[in-house]
Coordinates of C-alpha atoms in Angstrom, one line a residue:
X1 CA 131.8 81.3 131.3
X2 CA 128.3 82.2 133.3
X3 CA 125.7 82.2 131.0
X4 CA 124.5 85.5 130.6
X5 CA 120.7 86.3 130.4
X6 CA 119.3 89.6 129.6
X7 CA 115.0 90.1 130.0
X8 CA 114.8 93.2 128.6
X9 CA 112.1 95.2 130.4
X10 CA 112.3 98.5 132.0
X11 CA 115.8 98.3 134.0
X12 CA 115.4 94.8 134.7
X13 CA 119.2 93.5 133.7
X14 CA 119.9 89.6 135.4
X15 CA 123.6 89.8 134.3
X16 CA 124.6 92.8 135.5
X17 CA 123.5 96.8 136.7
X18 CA 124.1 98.6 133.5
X19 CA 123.9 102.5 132.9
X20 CA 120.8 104.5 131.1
X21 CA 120.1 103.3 127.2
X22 CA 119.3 106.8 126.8
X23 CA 122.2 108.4 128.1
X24 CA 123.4 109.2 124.6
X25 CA 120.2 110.6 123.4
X26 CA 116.9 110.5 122.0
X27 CA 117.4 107.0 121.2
X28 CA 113.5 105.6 119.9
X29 CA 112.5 102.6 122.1
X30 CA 114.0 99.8 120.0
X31 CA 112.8 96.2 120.5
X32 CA 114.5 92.9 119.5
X33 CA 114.0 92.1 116.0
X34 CA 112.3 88.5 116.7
X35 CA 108.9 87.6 117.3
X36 CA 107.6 88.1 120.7
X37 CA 108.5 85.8 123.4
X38 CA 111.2 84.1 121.2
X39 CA 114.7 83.9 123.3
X40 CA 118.2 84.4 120.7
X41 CA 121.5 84.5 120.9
X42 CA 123.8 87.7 120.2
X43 CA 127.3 88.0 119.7
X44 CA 130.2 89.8 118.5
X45 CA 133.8 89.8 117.3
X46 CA 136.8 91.7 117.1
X47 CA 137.0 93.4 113.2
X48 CA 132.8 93.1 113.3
X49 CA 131.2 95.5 111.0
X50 CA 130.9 98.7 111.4
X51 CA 132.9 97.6 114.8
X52 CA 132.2 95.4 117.9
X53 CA 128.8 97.4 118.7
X54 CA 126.8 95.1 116.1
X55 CA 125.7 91.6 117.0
X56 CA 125.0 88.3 115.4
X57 CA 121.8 87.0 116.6
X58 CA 120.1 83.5 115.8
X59 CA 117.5 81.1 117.9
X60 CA 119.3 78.3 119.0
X61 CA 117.7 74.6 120.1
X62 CA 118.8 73.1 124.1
X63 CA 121.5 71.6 122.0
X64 CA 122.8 74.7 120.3
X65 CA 122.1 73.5 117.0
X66 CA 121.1 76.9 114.9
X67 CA 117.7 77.0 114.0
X68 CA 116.7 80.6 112.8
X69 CA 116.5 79.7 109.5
X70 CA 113.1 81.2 108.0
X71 CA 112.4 83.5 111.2
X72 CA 110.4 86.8 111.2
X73 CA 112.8 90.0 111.0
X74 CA 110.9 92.6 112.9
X75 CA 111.3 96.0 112.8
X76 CA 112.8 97.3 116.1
X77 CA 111.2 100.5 115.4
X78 CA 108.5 102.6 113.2
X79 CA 110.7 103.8 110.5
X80 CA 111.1 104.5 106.5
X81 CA 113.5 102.3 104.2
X82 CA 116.4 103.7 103.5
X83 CA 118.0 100.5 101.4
X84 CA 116.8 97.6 100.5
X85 CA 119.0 95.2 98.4
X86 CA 122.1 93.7 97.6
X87 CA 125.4 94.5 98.9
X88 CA 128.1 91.5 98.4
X89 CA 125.0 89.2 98.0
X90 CA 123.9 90.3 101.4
X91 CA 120.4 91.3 101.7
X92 CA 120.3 93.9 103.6
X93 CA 117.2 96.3 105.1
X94 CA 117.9 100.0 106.4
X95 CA 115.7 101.6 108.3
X96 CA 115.7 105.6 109.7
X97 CA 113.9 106.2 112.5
X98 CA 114.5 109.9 112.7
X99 CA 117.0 112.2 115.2
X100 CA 120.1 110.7 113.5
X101 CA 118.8 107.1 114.2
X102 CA 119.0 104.2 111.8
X103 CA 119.3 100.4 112.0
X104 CA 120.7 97.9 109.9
X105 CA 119.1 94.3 109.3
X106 CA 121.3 91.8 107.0
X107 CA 121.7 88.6 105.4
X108 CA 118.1 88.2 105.1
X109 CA 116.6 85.7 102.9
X110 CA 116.7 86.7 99.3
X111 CA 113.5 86.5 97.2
X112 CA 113.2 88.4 93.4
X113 CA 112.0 90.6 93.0
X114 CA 113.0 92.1 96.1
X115 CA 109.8 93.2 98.3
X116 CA 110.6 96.0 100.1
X117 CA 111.2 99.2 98.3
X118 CA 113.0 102.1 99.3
X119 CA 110.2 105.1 100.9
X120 CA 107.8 102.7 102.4
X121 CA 106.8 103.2 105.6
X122 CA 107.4 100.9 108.7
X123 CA 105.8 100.2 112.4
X124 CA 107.2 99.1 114.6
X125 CA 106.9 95.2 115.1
X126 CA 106.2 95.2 111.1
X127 CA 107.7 92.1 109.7
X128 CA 110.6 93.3 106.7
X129 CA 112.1 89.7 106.1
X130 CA 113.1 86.4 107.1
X131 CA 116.2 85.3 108.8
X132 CA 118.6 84.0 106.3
X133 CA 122.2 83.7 105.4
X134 CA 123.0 85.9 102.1
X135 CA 126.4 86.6 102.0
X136 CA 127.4 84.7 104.9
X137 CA 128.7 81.1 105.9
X138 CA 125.5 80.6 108.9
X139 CA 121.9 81.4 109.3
X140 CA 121.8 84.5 111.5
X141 CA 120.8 88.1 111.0
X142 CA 123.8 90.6 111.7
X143 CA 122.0 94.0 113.4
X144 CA 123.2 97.3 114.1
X145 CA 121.7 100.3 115.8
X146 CA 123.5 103.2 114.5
X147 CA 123.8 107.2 115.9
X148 CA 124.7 110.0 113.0
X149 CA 126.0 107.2 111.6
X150 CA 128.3 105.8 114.1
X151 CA 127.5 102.1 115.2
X152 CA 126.5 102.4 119.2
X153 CA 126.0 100.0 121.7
X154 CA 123.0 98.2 121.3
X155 CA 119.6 98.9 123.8
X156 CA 116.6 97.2 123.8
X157 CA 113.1 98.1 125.2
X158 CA 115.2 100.6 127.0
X159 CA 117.9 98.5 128.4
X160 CA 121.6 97.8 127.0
X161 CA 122.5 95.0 126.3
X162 CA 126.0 93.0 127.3
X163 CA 127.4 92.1 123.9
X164 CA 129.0 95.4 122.7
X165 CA 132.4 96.7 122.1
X166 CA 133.7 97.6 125.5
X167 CA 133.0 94.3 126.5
X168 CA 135.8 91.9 125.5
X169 CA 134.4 88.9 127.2
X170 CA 130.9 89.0 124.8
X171 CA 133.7 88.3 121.8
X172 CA 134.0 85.2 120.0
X173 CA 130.8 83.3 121.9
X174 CA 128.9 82.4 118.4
X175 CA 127.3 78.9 119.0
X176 CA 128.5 78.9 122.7
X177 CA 126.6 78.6 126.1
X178 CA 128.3 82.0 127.0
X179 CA 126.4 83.6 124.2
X180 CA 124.0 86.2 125.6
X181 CA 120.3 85.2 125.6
X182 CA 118.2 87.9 124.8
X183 CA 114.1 87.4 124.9
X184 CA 112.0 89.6 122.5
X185 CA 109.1 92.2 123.6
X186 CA 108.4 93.0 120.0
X187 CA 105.0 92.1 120.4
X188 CA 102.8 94.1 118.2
X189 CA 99.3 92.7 117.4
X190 CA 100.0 89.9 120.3
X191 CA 96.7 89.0 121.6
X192 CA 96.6 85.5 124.1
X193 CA 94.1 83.2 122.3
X194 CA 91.1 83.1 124.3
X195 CA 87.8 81.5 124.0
X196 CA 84.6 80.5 125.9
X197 CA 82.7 77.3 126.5
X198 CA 80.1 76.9 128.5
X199 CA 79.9 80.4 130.2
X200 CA 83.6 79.8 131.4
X201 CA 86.6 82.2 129.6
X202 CA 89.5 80.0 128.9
X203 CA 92.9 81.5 127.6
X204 CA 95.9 79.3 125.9
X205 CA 99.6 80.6 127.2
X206 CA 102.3 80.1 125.5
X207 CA 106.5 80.6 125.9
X208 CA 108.0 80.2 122.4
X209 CA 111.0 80.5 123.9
X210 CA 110.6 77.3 125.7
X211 CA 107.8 75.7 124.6
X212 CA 105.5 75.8 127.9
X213 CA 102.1 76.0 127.0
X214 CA 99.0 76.6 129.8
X215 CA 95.5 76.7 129.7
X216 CA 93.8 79.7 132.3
X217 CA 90.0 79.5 133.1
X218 CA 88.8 83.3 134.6
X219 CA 88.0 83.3 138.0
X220 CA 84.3 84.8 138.6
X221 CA 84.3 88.6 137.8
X222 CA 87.5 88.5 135.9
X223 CA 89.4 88.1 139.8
X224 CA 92.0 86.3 138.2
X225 CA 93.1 82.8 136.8
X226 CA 93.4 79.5 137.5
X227 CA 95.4 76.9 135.7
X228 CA 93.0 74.2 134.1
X229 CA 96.6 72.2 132.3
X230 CA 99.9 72.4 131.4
X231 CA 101.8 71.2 129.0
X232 CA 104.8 71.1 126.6
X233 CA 105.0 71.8 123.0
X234 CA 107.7 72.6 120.4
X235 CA 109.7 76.0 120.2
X236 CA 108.9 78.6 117.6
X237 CA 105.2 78.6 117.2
X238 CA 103.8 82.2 116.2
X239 CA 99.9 82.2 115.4
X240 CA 97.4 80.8 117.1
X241 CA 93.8 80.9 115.8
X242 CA 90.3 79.9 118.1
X243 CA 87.3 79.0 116.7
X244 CA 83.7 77.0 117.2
X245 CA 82.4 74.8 114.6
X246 CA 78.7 75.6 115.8
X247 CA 77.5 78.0 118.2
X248 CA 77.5 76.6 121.8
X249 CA 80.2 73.5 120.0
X250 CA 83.3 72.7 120.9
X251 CA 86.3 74.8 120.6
X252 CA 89.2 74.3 118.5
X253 CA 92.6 76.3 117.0
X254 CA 94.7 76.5 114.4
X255 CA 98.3 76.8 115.0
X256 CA 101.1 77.9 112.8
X257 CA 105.0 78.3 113.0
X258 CA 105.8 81.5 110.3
X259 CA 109.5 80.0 109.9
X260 CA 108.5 76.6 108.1
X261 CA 104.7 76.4 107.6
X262 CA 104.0 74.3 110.2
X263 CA 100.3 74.0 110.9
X264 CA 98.1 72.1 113.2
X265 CA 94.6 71.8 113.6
X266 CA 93.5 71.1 117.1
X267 CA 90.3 70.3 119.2
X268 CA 90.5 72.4 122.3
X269 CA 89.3 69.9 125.6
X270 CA 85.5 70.8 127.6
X271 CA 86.9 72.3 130.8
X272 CA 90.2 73.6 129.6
X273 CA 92.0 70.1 130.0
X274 CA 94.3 70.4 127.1
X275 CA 94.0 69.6 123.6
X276 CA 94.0 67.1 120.9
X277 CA 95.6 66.9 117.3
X278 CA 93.3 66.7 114.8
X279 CA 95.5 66.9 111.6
X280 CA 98.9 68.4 111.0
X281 CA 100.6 69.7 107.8
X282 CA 102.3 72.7 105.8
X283 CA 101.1 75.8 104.4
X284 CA 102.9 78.5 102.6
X285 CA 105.4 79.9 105.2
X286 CA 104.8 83.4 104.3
X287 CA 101.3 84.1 106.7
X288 CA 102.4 87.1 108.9
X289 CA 98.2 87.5 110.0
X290 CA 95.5 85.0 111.0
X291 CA 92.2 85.8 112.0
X292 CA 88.6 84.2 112.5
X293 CA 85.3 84.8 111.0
X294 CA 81.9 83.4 110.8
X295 CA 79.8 83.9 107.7
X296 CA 76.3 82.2 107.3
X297 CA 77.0 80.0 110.3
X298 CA 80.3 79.1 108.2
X299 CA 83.9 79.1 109.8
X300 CA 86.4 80.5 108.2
X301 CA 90.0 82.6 108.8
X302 CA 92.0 85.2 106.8
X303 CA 95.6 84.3 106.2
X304 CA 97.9 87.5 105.2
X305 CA 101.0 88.2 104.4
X306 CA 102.3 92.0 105.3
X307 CA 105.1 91.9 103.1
X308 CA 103.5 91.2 100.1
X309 CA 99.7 91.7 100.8
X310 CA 99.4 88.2 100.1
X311 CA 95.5 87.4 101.6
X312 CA 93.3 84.3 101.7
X313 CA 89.9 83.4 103.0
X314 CA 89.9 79.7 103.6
X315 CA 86.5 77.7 104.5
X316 CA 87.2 75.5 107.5
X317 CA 86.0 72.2 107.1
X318 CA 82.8 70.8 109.1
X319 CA 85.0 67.7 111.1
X320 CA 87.3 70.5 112.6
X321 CA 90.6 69.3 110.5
X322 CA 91.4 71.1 107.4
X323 CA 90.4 74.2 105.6
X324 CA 90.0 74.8 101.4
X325 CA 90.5 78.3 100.3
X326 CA 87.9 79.8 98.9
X327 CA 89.2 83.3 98.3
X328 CA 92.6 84.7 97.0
X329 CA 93.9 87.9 96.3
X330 CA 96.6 90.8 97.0
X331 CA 95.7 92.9 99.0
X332 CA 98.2 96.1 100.0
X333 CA 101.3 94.9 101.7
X334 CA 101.9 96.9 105.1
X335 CA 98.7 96.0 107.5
X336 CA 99.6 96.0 110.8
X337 CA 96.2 95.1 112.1
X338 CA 93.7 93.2 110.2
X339 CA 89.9 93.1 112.5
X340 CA 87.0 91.3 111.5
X341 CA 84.1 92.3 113.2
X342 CA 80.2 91.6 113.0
X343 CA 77.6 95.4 113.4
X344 CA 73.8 93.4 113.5
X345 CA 73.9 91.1 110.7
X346 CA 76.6 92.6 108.6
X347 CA 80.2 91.6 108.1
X348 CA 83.3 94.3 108.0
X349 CA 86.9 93.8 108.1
X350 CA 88.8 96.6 109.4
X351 CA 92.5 96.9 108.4
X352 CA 94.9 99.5 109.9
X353 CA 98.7 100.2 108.6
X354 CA 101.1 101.1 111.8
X355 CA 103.6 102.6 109.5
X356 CA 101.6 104.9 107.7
X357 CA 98.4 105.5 109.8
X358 CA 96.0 104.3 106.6
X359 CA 92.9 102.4 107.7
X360 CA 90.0 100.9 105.6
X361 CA 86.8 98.7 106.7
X362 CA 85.7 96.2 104.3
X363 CA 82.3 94.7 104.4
X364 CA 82.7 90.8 103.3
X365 CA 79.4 89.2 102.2
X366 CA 78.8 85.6 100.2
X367 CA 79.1 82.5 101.6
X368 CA 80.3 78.7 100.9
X369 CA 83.0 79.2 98.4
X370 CA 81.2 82.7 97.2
X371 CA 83.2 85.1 99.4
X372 CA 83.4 88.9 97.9
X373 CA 85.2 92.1 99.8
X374 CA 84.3 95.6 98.9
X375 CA 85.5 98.6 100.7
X376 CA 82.9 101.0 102.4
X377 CA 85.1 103.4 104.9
X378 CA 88.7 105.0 104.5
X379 CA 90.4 107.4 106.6
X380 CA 93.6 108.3 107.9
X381 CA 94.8 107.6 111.9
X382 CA 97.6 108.5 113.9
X383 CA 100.7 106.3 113.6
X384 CA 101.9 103.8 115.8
X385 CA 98.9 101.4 117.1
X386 CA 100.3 98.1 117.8
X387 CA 97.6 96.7 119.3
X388 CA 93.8 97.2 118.3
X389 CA 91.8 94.6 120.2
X390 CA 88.2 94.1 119.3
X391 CA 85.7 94.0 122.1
X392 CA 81.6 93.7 122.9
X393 CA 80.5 96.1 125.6
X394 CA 76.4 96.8 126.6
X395 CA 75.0 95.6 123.3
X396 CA 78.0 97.9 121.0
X397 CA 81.6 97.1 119.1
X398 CA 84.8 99.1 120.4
X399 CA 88.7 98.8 119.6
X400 CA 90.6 99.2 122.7
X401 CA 94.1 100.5 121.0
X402 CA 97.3 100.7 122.4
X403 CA 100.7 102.2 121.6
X404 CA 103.6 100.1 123.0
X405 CA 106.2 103.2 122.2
X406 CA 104.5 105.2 124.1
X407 CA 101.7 103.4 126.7
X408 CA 99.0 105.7 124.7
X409 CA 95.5 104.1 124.9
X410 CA 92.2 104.8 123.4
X411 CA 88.9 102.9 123.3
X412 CA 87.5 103.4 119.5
X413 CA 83.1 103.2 119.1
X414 CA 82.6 101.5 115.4
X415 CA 80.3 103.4 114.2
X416 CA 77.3 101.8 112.0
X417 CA 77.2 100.4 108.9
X418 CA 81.0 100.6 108.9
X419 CA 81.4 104.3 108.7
X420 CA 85.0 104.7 110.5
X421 CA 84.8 105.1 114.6
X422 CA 84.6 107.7 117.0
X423 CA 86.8 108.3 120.5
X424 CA 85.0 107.6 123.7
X425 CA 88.0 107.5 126.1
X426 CA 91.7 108.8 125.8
X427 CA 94.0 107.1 128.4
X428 CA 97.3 107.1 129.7
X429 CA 99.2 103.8 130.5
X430 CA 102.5 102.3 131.1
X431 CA 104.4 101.1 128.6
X432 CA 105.5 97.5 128.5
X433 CA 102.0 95.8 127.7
X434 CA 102.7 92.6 125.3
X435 CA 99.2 90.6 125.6
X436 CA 95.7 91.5 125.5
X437 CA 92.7 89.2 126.0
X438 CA 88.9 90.5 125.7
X439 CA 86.0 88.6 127.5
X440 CA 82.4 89.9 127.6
X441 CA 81.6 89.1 131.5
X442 CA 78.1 90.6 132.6
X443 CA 77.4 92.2 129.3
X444 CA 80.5 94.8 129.7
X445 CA 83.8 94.4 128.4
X446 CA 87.0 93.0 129.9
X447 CA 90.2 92.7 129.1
X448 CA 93.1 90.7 130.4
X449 CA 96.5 92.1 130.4
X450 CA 100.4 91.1 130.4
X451 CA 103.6 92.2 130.6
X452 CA 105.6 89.0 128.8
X453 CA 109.1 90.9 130.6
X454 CA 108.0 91.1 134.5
X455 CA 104.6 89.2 134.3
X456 CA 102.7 92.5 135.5
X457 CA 99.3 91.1 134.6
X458 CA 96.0 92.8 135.2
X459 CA 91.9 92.4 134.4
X460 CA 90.2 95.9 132.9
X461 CA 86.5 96.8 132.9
X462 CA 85.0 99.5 130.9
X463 CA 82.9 101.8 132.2
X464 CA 79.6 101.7 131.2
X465 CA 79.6 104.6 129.0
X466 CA 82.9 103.5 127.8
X467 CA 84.9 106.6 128.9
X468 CA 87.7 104.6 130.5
X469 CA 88.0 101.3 132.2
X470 CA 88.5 100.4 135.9
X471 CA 91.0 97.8 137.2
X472 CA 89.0 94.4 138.5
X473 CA 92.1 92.7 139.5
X474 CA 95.6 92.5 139.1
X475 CA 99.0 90.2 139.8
X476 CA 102.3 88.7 138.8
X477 CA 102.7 85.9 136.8
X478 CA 105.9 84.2 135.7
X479 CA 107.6 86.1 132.6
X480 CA 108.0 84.9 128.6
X481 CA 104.1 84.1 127.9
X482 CA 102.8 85.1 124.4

């Protein structure tokens, strides 16, 4: 049988023309349950639960062999839980998105107690489990969307999908080549990993799909890229964390695969030409959130797990190739978004939860192995962010946020001393944005942006009073980059 490939963006549809996913309805703007850029495999069966309109999905290696066990379960869309146990020793997840719409996530890897509870509040792109195989025979997660009830045929970031009930020839392809290959825009919080060295703003591209990694330099004025190496690394990787040893030093990453605790720590080559492998082990394979910080001149990161509010603060060793944590606590499970950021010579740590609209800044102070976190600033936002990307402009802070439901933008001030933010520009933009890079260019702020499902990428400047943002530049890359 052809092999039948579905990049699910807008109306694109390689297999075949299909009808309107909304045709039924107010359907919410579901999105594969995987991490972002990941490609799976769906099928069905005759006699499939609730009927034919559910699919098995796992990832799958060149050689078909399953390898989803341990993989992120997203959440398709912002919803509440509705179940959360054991059915037939099936873990299974409900979630109701509202207007008669629910989802169903299953055979999830088991933990007790249980973490997610009935009444909590989801975002969309929130993490809920791991891909597992309670109840069942192979690793997959079995997924339904589900209408007043009624199992429908299943539509992703707008677009239905081939594997459904009136569609005979989608039965029976589990661990086939016919199986239907289905890439994921669930890409909350996806920021490229970018970095600068020596005036020149480098970003690392990655297709966990594939494995196809890149390294971009920014052409003068943010006018585009060019390609500085390429390269080829394993599937499944799903955190990727820049840092400099020393002001002005050399640049290096961390880089993490959430389904086995995979980690590496890498030294990133002057001039973009690749990298090198400093060390390479495993950490807990929980980490949902990584992010960098610099206290006393001191490099460290913040490792957090959503779904229990797991959190470290690890010290980053002085040769570039290990860290030793040096803080450890739980925080509340649920962050979507979790920003460090520096106002003069003070430390905050802003932390915003999609499902829920909660937000807190944190001022960390200490240093060495002395690291303390004390709350100055709560409040309450809208719902929904998926992306808040931290950015310099003239001197000042800002979050540039985004809504991926709905293509709703704002740029956020942060005000001093960590005292909340204020609105200084309230935009409208397409929907479909999956990658966002900031780069301070001139003193002003500019951010690269991607569409991982038609490779719509552009360069943003803000305006100098930061009431919008003009485009510099924009173009078509190839699709699938995280």
């Amino acid at each position: 049988m052809k092999l039948q490939t579905t990049l699910l963006f807008g109306s694109i549809l390689i297999a075949n023309a299909m009808p309107s996913a909304h045709a039924a309805g107010p359907r919410p703007l579901f999105q594969f349950p995987a991490e972002c850029g990941q490609i799976w495999d769906a099928s069905t069966y005759d006699g499939h639960w609730p009927d034919q309109d559910s699919i098995d999905i796992t990832v799958r290696d060149a050689n078909l062999a399953n390898i989803g066990a341990g993989e992120p379960v997203l959440a398709s869309a912002a919803g509440k839980v509705t179940f959360a146990g054991l059915v037939n020793d099936e873990y299974r997840i409900y979630l109701d998105h509202g207007d008669g719409w629910v989802t169903h996530y299953i055979h999830l890897e088991t933990e007790n107690p249980l973490p997610i509870t009935v009444g909590r509040q989801i975002a969309q792109g929130e993490q809920i489990g791991r891909t597992g195989k309670s109840g069942a025979q192979a690793i997959h997660q079995h997924y339904s969307q589900l209408q007043d009830g009624k199992a429908v045929r299943i539509a992703f970031a707008g677009s239905l999908i081939n594997t459904h009930a009136g569609n005979a020839s989608s039965y029976g392809t589990w661990g086939k080549s016919s199986a239907e290959k289905i890439i994921s825009l669930n890409c909350a919080g996806n920021t490229f990993m970018g970095w600068t060295q020596s005036g020149d703003h480098y970003n690392l591209l990655y297709k966990p799909g594939s494995g196809q990694a890149k390294i971009v330099r920014m052409n003068p004025n943010g006018a585009g890229v060019t390609a500085t190496w390429n390269g080829t690394w394993s599937t499944g990787w799903t955190n990727f964390v820049p840092y400099h040893l020393a002001t002005g030093g050399h640049p290096h990453a961390i880089v993490y695969k959430s389904s086995t605790g995979q980690v590496s720590f890498l030294r990133l080559n002057l001039q973009g030409a690749g990298v090198t492998t400093l060390s390479s082990g495993t950490w807990y394979k929980g980490w949902t959130d990584f992010v960098p910080l610099t206290l006393a001149g001191d490099k460290y990161f913040i490792a957090y797990d959503s779904i229990h509010g797991y959190a470290n603060i690890d010290r980053i060793h002085s040769t570039g190739d290990g860290s030793t944590a040096v803080y450890k606590r739980t925080w509340e499970p649920g962050r979507t978004a979790i920003i460090p950021y520096q106002l003069g010579n003070a430390q905050y740590l802003l932390m915003y939860k999609g499902g829920t609209g909660e937000v807190e800044i944190d001022q960390i102070t200490g240093s060495g192995g002395n690291i303390a976190v004390s709350e100055v600033w709560s409040g309450t936002w809208t719902q929904g962010w998926t992306n808040l990307v931290p950015v310099s402009h003239l001197g000042q802070r800002f979050l540039l946020g985004y809504k991926a439901a709905t293509g709703d933008a704002k740029l956020f001030k942060l005000k001093a001393n960590g005292q909340g933010v204020e609105t200084t520009a309230d935009m409208g933009w397409t929907r479909g944005w999956t990658a966002f890079s900031p780069m301070l260019i001139g003193g002003k702020a500019h951010v690269l942006l991607y569409k991982l499902g038609n490779g719509e990428a552009k360069v943003v400047r803000f305006k100098d009073d930061a009431s919008g943002v003009d485009t510099v530049w924009e173009g078509t890359w190839t699709t699938g980059w995280k």
